[in-house]
Coordinates of C-alpha atoms in Angstrom, one line a residue:
M1 CA 0.0 0.0 0.0
A2 CA 1.2 3.5 -0.8
R3 CA 2.2 5.5 2.3
E4 CA -0.5 7.9 3.3
T5 CA 1.5 10.7 5.0
Q6 CA 0.5 14.3 4.6
T7 CA 3.4 16.5 3.7
S8 CA 4.4 19.7 2.0
R9 CA 5.2 19.8 -1.7
A10 CA 8.3 22.0 -1.2
E11 CA 10.7 19.0 -0.9
M12 CA 9.4 17.2 -4.0
P13 CA 12.1 16.2 -6.6
D14 CA 11.2 18.4 -9.5
A15 CA 11.5 16.5 -12.8
T16 CA 12.2 19.7 -14.7
A17 CA 15.2 20.8 -12.6
K18 CA 18.5 20.9 -14.4
G19 CA 21.6 18.7 -14.0
S20 CA 21.8 14.9 -13.9
G21 CA 24.4 14.5 -11.1
R22 CA 25.5 11.1 -12.5
N23 CA 29.1 10.2 -12.9
S24 CA 30.6 7.8 -15.5
R25 CA 33.9 6.2 -16.2
V26 CA 35.2 5.5 -19.7
V27 CA 36.8 2.1 -20.2
G28 CA 40.5 2.3 -20.6
G29 CA 40.7 5.6 -18.8
G30 CA 41.6 5.6 -15.1
A31 CA 39.5 7.2 -12.5
S32 CA 40.6 10.5 -11.0
S33 CA 43.1 10.2 -8.1
A34 CA 40.6 12.1 -6.0
T35 CA 37.8 9.6 -6.6
A36 CA 40.2 6.7 -6.0
R37 CA 41.3 8.2 -2.7
R38 CA 37.6 8.6 -1.7
G39 CA 37.1 5.0 -2.5
D40 CA 40.0 3.9 -0.4
S41 CA 39.5 6.1 2.6
C42 CA 35.7 6.1 2.7
A43 CA 36.0 9.9 3.1
G44 CA 32.6 11.5 3.5
T45 CA 30.6 8.3 3.5
E46 CA 29.6 8.8 7.2
R47 CA 26.9 11.2 5.8
M48 CA 26.1 9.4 2.6
M49 CA 22.4 9.6 3.1
E50 CA 22.5 13.4 2.8
A51 CA 24.0 12.9 -0.6
V52 CA 21.4 10.3 -1.5
V53 CA 18.4 12.7 -0.8
E54 CA 20.1 15.8 -2.2
R55 CA 17.9 17.4 -4.7
K56 CA 20.1 17.1 -7.8
N57 CA 20.7 13.4 -7.1
M58 CA 17.0 12.7 -6.6
V59 CA 16.0 14.6 -9.8
S60 CA 18.5 12.5 -11.8
A61 CA 17.2 9.3 -10.2
Y62 CA 13.6 10.3 -11.0
R63 CA 14.4 10.9 -14.6
R64 CA 16.1 7.5 -14.9
V65 CA 13.2 5.7 -13.3
V66 CA 10.7 7.5 -15.6
R67 CA 12.8 6.7 -18.6
N68 CA 13.1 3.0 -17.8
R69 CA 9.4 2.8 -17.1
G70 CA 8.7 -0.8 -16.0
S71 CA 5.9 -2.6 -14.3
A72 CA 4.1 -1.6 -11.1
G73 CA 5.1 -3.1 -7.8
V74 CA 2.9 -4.6 -5.0
D75 CA 1.2 -1.2 -4.5
G76 CA 0.0 -1.0 -8.1
M77 CA 1.5 2.5 -8.6
S78 CA 2.6 3.2 -12.2
V79 CA 5.5 5.4 -13.2
E80 CA 3.0 8.0 -14.4
E81 CA 1.6 8.2 -10.8
L82 CA 5.0 8.7 -9.2
K83 CA 5.3 12.5 -9.6
P84 CA 2.0 13.4 -8.0
Y85 CA 2.6 11.0 -5.3
L86 CA 6.0 12.6 -4.5
Q87 CA 4.5 16.0 -4.6
E88 CA 2.4 15.0 -1.6
H89 CA 4.6 12.6 0.3
W90 CA 8.3 13.2 -0.6
A91 CA 9.0 15.4 2.5
Q92 CA 7.9 12.5 4.9
I93 CA 9.9 9.9 2.9
R94 CA 13.0 12.1 3.0
E95 CA 12.6 12.6 6.7
E96 CA 12.3 8.8 7.2
L97 CA 15.4 8.2 5.1
L98 CA 17.5 10.8 7.0
A99 CA 16.3 9.3 10.3
G100 CA 17.2 5.8 9.2
R101 CA 13.7 4.4 9.6
Y102 CA 12.4 4.1 6.0
D103 CA 10.8 0.7 5.5
P104 CA 10.8 -0.6 1.9
Q105 CA 7.8 -2.6 0.6
P106 CA 8.1 -6.2 -0.6
V107 CA 8.9 -6.8 -4.2
R108 CA 6.5 -8.4 -6.6
R109 CA 7.6 -11.8 -8.0
V110 CA 7.5 -12.1 -11.7
E111 CA 8.8 -15.1 -13.7
I112 CA 10.0 -14.9 -17.3
P113 CA 11.2 -17.7 -19.6
K114 CA 15.0 -18.2 -19.6
P115 CA 16.8 -18.1 -23.0
G116 CA 16.2 -21.3 -24.8
G117 CA 13.0 -22.0 -22.9
K118 CA 14.7 -24.1 -20.2
G119 CA 13.2 -23.0 -16.9
M120 CA 12.1 -19.6 -15.7
R121 CA 14.0 -16.6 -14.5
R122 CA 12.6 -15.1 -11.3
L123 CA 12.5 -11.3 -11.1
G124 CA 11.5 -9.1 -8.1
I125 CA 9.8 -5.8 -9.1
P126 CA 10.1 -3.1 -6.4
T127 CA 7.5 -0.3 -6.2
V128 CA 8.3 2.8 -8.2
V129 CA 9.0 4.7 -5.0
D130 CA 11.5 2.0 -4.0
R131 CA 13.0 2.0 -7.5
L132 CA 13.5 5.7 -7.2
I133 CA 15.3 5.4 -3.8
Q134 CA 17.4 2.5 -5.0
Q135 CA 18.4 4.4 -8.1
A136 CA 19.4 7.4 -5.9
V137 CA 21.5 5.2 -3.6
H138 CA 23.1 3.5 -6.7
Q139 CA 24.2 6.9 -8.1
V140 CA 26.0 7.8 -4.9
M141 CA 27.6 4.4 -4.3
S142 CA 28.7 3.6 -7.9
P143 CA 31.4 6.3 -8.1
L144 CA 32.7 5.0 -4.8
F145 CA 33.0 1.4 -5.8
D146 CA 33.4 1.4 -9.6
P147 CA 37.0 2.8 -9.8
C148 CA 38.2 -0.1 -7.7
F149 CA 36.5 -2.8 -9.8
S150 CA 38.7 -4.9 -12.1
D151 CA 39.3 -3.9 -15.7
S152 CA 38.1 -7.4 -16.7
S153 CA 34.6 -6.7 -15.3
Y154 CA 32.2 -5.4 -17.9
G155 CA 28.7 -5.9 -16.6
F156 CA 26.4 -3.1 -15.3
R157 CA 29.2 -0.5 -15.3
P158 CA 29.2 3.0 -16.9
G159 CA 31.0 3.1 -20.2
R160 CA 31.3 -0.7 -20.5
S161 CA 29.4 -3.2 -22.5
A162 CA 28.9 -6.9 -23.4
Q163 CA 30.5 -6.2 -26.8
Q164 CA 33.7 -5.0 -25.1
A165 CA 33.9 -8.2 -23.1
V166 CA 33.4 -10.3 -26.3
L167 CA 36.2 -8.4 -28.1
M168 CA 38.6 -8.9 -25.1
A169 CA 37.7 -12.6 -25.1
R170 CA 38.6 -12.9 -28.8
E171 CA 42.0 -11.2 -28.0
Y172 CA 42.8 -13.7 -25.3
V173 CA 42.1 -16.6 -27.8
A174 CA 44.2 -14.9 -30.5
E175 CA 47.1 -14.7 -28.0
G176 CA 47.1 -18.5 -27.8
K177 CA 44.8 -19.1 -24.8
R178 CA 42.7 -21.5 -26.8
W179 CA 40.8 -23.2 -23.9
V180 CA 38.1 -21.6 -21.9
V181 CA 36.9 -22.3 -18.3
D182 CA 33.2 -21.4 -18.6
I183 CA 31.8 -21.0 -15.1
D184 CA 28.1 -20.9 -14.5
L185 CA 26.8 -19.8 -11.1
E186 CA 23.5 -21.6 -10.2
K187 CA 20.7 -19.1 -9.4
F188 CA 23.3 -16.5 -8.5
F189 CA 20.9 -13.6 -7.7
D190 CA 18.9 -15.9 -5.4
Q191 CA 21.9 -17.3 -3.5
V192 CA 23.9 -14.2 -2.5
N193 CA 24.7 -14.4 1.3
H194 CA 23.4 -11.1 2.9
D195 CA 26.1 -11.0 5.7
L196 CA 28.9 -11.5 3.2
L197 CA 27.5 -8.8 0.9
M198 CA 26.9 -6.3 3.6
S199 CA 30.5 -6.8 5.0
R200 CA 31.8 -5.9 1.6
V201 CA 29.5 -2.8 1.2
A202 CA 30.7 -1.7 4.7
R203 CA 34.3 -1.6 3.5
K204 CA 33.5 1.7 1.8
V205 CA 30.2 2.9 3.2
R206 CA 30.3 4.2 6.8
D207 CA 26.8 5.7 7.0
K208 CA 24.8 3.2 9.2
R209 CA 21.6 4.6 7.7
V210 CA 22.6 3.6 4.2
L211 CA 23.8 0.2 5.4
G212 CA 20.6 -0.4 7.3
L213 CA 18.5 0.7 4.2
I214 CA 20.4 -1.7 1.9
R215 CA 19.9 -4.6 4.4
R216 CA 16.2 -3.8 4.7
Y217 CA 15.9 -3.9 0.9
L218 CA 17.6 -7.3 0.9
R219 CA 15.2 -8.6 3.5
S220 CA 12.1 -6.7 2.4
G221 CA 10.4 -9.9 1.3
I222 CA 8.8 -11.2 -1.9
M223 CA 5.0 -11.2 -2.6
E224 CA 3.8 -14.1 -4.6
G225 CA 0.3 -15.3 -4.9
G226 CA -0.8 -12.7 -2.4
L227 CA 1.6 -14.0 0.3
V228 CA 4.8 -12.3 1.5
S229 CA 7.8 -14.5 2.2
Q230 CA 10.8 -13.3 4.1
S231 CA 14.1 -13.0 2.1
V232 CA 17.0 -14.7 4.0
K233 CA 19.4 -14.6 1.0
G234 CA 19.7 -13.3 -2.5
T235 CA 19.4 -9.9 -4.1
P236 CA 16.3 -10.0 -6.4
Q237 CA 16.8 -9.1 -10.1
G238 CA 14.7 -6.2 -11.1
G239 CA 15.8 -3.4 -8.8
P240 CA 18.3 -0.6 -9.8
L241 CA 20.6 -1.5 -6.8
S242 CA 20.9 -5.2 -7.5
P243 CA 23.5 -5.0 -10.4
L244 CA 25.9 -2.9 -8.3
L245 CA 25.5 -5.3 -5.3
S246 CA 26.3 -8.2 -7.6
N247 CA 29.5 -6.6 -8.8
I248 CA 30.5 -5.8 -5.2
I249 CA 30.2 -9.4 -4.1
L250 CA 31.8 -10.8 -7.3
D251 CA 34.7 -8.3 -7.0
D252 CA 36.3 -10.8 -4.6
L253 CA 36.3 -13.3 -7.5
D254 CA 37.9 -10.7 -9.8
K255 CA 40.6 -9.9 -7.2
E256 CA 41.4 -13.6 -6.8
L257 CA 41.7 -14.1 -10.6
D258 CA 43.8 -10.9 -10.8
R259 CA 46.1 -12.2 -8.0
R260 CA 46.6 -15.5 -9.8
G261 CA 47.4 -13.6 -13.1
H262 CA 44.5 -15.2 -15.1
A263 CA 43.1 -13.8 -18.4
Y264 CA 39.4 -13.6 -17.9
C265 CA 36.2 -11.7 -18.8
R266 CA 33.3 -11.3 -16.4
Y267 CA 29.9 -9.9 -17.2
A268 CA 27.6 -10.0 -14.1
D269 CA 27.6 -13.7 -13.1
D270 CA 28.9 -14.9 -16.5
S271 CA 32.7 -15.6 -16.1
N272 CA 35.1 -17.0 -18.7
I273 CA 38.7 -17.7 -17.9
Y274 CA 41.1 -18.3 -20.8
V275 CA 44.1 -20.7 -20.5
G276 CA 46.6 -22.5 -22.7
S277 CA 45.7 -26.1 -22.2
K278 CA 42.9 -28.4 -21.1
R279 CA 44.9 -29.6 -18.1
A280 CA 45.4 -26.0 -16.9
G281 CA 41.7 -25.4 -17.5
E282 CA 40.6 -28.3 -15.4
R283 CA 42.9 -27.3 -12.6
V284 CA 41.5 -23.7 -12.7
M285 CA 37.9 -25.0 -12.8
K286 CA 38.5 -27.0 -9.7
S287 CA 40.3 -24.3 -7.6
I288 CA 38.0 -21.4 -8.6
S289 CA 34.9 -23.6 -7.9
R290 CA 36.3 -24.3 -4.5
F291 CA 36.9 -20.5 -4.0
L292 CA 33.4 -19.6 -5.0
E293 CA 31.7 -22.2 -2.9
G294 CA 33.9 -21.9 0.1
R295 CA 34.7 -18.1 0.3
L296 CA 31.6 -16.6 -1.3
R297 CA 29.1 -19.4 -0.6
L298 CA 27.9 -19.5 -4.2
K299 CA 27.0 -22.7 -6.0
V300 CA 28.7 -23.6 -9.3
N301 CA 26.4 -25.3 -11.8
R302 CA 28.5 -28.4 -12.8
E303 CA 26.1 -29.3 -15.7
K304 CA 26.4 -25.9 -17.4
S305 CA 30.1 -25.2 -16.5
A306 CA 32.8 -26.7 -18.7
V307 CA 36.4 -26.6 -19.8
D308 CA 36.2 -26.5 -23.6
R309 CA 37.3 -24.8 -26.8
P310 CA 36.0 -21.2 -27.1
W311 CA 34.4 -22.0 -30.5
K312 CA 32.3 -24.7 -28.9
R313 CA 30.9 -22.4 -26.2
A314 CA 28.8 -19.3 -26.2
F315 CA 29.7 -16.1 -24.3
L316 CA 27.1 -13.4 -24.1
G317 CA 25.4 -14.7 -27.2
F318 CA 28.6 -14.8 -29.3
S319 CA 30.9 -17.6 -30.4
M320 CA 34.0 -17.5 -32.6
T321 CA 35.8 -19.5 -35.3
W322 CA 38.8 -21.8 -34.7
H323 CA 41.2 -19.7 -36.8
K324 CA 44.5 -18.5 -35.3
R325 CA 43.0 -15.0 -35.5
P326 CA 39.4 -16.0 -34.5
R327 CA 36.4 -14.3 -36.1
L328 CA 33.4 -13.5 -34.0
K329 CA 30.0 -15.0 -34.9
V330 CA 26.5 -15.3 -33.5
A331 CA 26.4 -18.4 -31.3
P332 CA 24.2 -21.1 -32.9
C333 CA 22.0 -21.2 -29.8
S334 CA 21.4 -17.5 -30.1
V335 CA 20.3 -17.9 -33.7
M336 CA 17.9 -20.8 -32.8
R337 CA 16.4 -18.8 -29.9
F338 CA 15.8 -15.7 -32.1
K339 CA 14.2 -17.8 -34.9
S340 CA 11.9 -19.4 -32.3
N341 CA 10.9 -15.9 -31.0
L342 CA 10.2 -14.7 -34.6
K343 CA 8.0 -17.8 -35.3
E344 CA 6.0 -17.0 -32.2
A345 CA 5.6 -13.4 -33.4
F346 CA 4.5 -14.5 -36.8
R347 CA 1.8 -16.8 -35.3
R348 CA 0.5 -13.9 -33.2
G349 CA 0.6 -11.7 -36.3
K350 CA -1.8 -13.8 -38.3
G351 CA -4.9 -11.8 -39.4
R352 CA -3.4 -8.5 -38.3
N353 CA -2.7 -5.4 -40.3
L354 CA 0.5 -6.2 -42.1
H355 CA 1.9 -2.7 -42.1
R356 CA 1.4 -2.3 -38.3
F357 CA 2.9 -5.7 -37.7
I358 CA 6.0 -4.9 -39.7
E359 CA 6.4 -1.6 -37.8
E360 CA 6.3 -3.6 -34.5
L361 CA 8.7 -6.2 -35.7
K362 CA 11.3 -3.7 -37.1
P363 CA 12.8 -2.6 -33.8
V364 CA 13.1 -6.2 -32.7
L365 CA 15.1 -7.1 -35.8
Q366 CA 17.1 -3.9 -35.6
G367 CA 17.9 -4.4 -31.9
W368 CA 19.1 -8.0 -32.5
I369 CA 21.3 -6.9 -35.5
N370 CA 22.7 -3.9 -33.5
Y371 CA 23.7 -6.2 -30.6
Y372 CA 25.4 -8.7 -32.9
R373 CA 27.0 -6.0 -35.1
L374 CA 30.5 -7.2 -34.2
S375 CA 29.9 -10.6 -35.9
E376 CA 32.4 -11.1 -38.7
V377 CA 30.5 -14.3 -39.9
K378 CA 27.4 -13.0 -41.7
A379 CA 25.6 -16.2 -42.6
A380 CA 23.1 -15.9 -39.7
F381 CA 22.1 -12.4 -40.9

C-alpha cells in the first residue's frame, strides 16, 4: 500500500530541474586520483544519506526511473503516478530516510522464460518509489566502488558493454589461450549471502543509515500469490541497486583471478577464464569452484560449466571461429532462440494489419542486429 503521509510539496524532486548528477567512467581511462582516494579512505561516507536525498541526485534518479518505465510493484502504482505521489509525500519519505527508519515494501515476484525456454528466471519488481530510492543510492555508491573494480569486469558499469567483453575474449584466444573455463553460477541472484555482501559494502560505506537501508531492501520480502515470504538470502533481479551489489560481491572473485594472473572476462555472473591447455583449465575450474563455494558461498552449476574450446561455447550470445585469429559470430543457440521468437511473433501476427505488424517487428530485428553487429561471420544475418 502506498504510504499515506501528509506533507508539504516543497521538498518534491522536480522533474524539470537541471543537472543529472550522474558520474561515469570510460573504459581504458583511469578514475581520477581524488575519486580513487575517496574509494580507499571512505571519506565523506559517514553522511552518505544526505548525498542520496540531495535534490540534484533525486532529480537524476527520478528521470532515470521514468525513462526506464517498468511494471508496477505490489502497491500497483505506475510510473505516471510517481510525480503526483512525490508532490504529496516526498518530505515525509525524505525525513524517514534521513532518520534511518524508511521501511521498503516487498517486491512483486515475476517469472519470465529463460533463454532457450529451459526454466524460468525469477525477477523481483520493487514499487516505483523504492526503485527511485534504490536508483538514488546507486548513483551515490557507484562512483565510490566502480573505480576499484577490475578492468576485466564489464557488466552493469558506466562506459562498459557486453561487446567490449566479447572483443577482449577474442583477443585472449588470438594470443594463444585456446581453452576456456566457462563457469556458470547456479541461481546467483537468489543465492547471495546477505552478511557476506553487507560486509563488503561496509568496506567503503560508513553511514549506518545507508547500510541499514540496503539490508532492509535485501530482506524486504517477496510477494507471490498474495503472500509475502521473508528473504533470507539473495538480491532479487529487477531493482536498480541489484546490479551494483552483484558486482560488489563478485569483485572478490575478480581480485582472486587478478592475484593469480589469469586472463578472464566477467559480465555479471557470467565468467570466462582463458588458459593455454585443457589440463590447466581443469585445474583452474577445480580451484575457482572451491573458492566460489567456500569463500563466497555461491554454487557452481556443474552441468552448465565446462572446460572446452571457445568456438564450442557461447559467451554473451557470441561464439568465434577456430582460426589463429578468430572471427566473431553469433552463437548457434542465439540464432535458434531468435528464430523461435520470430516464429511465435508470426503466429501472433496472423490476421493483423500487415503494415502495423512490420512496424512492431522492425525494432526487434534492428535491436538484434545492433547487438550482434560485431559478428564477422554474416551467414546468420
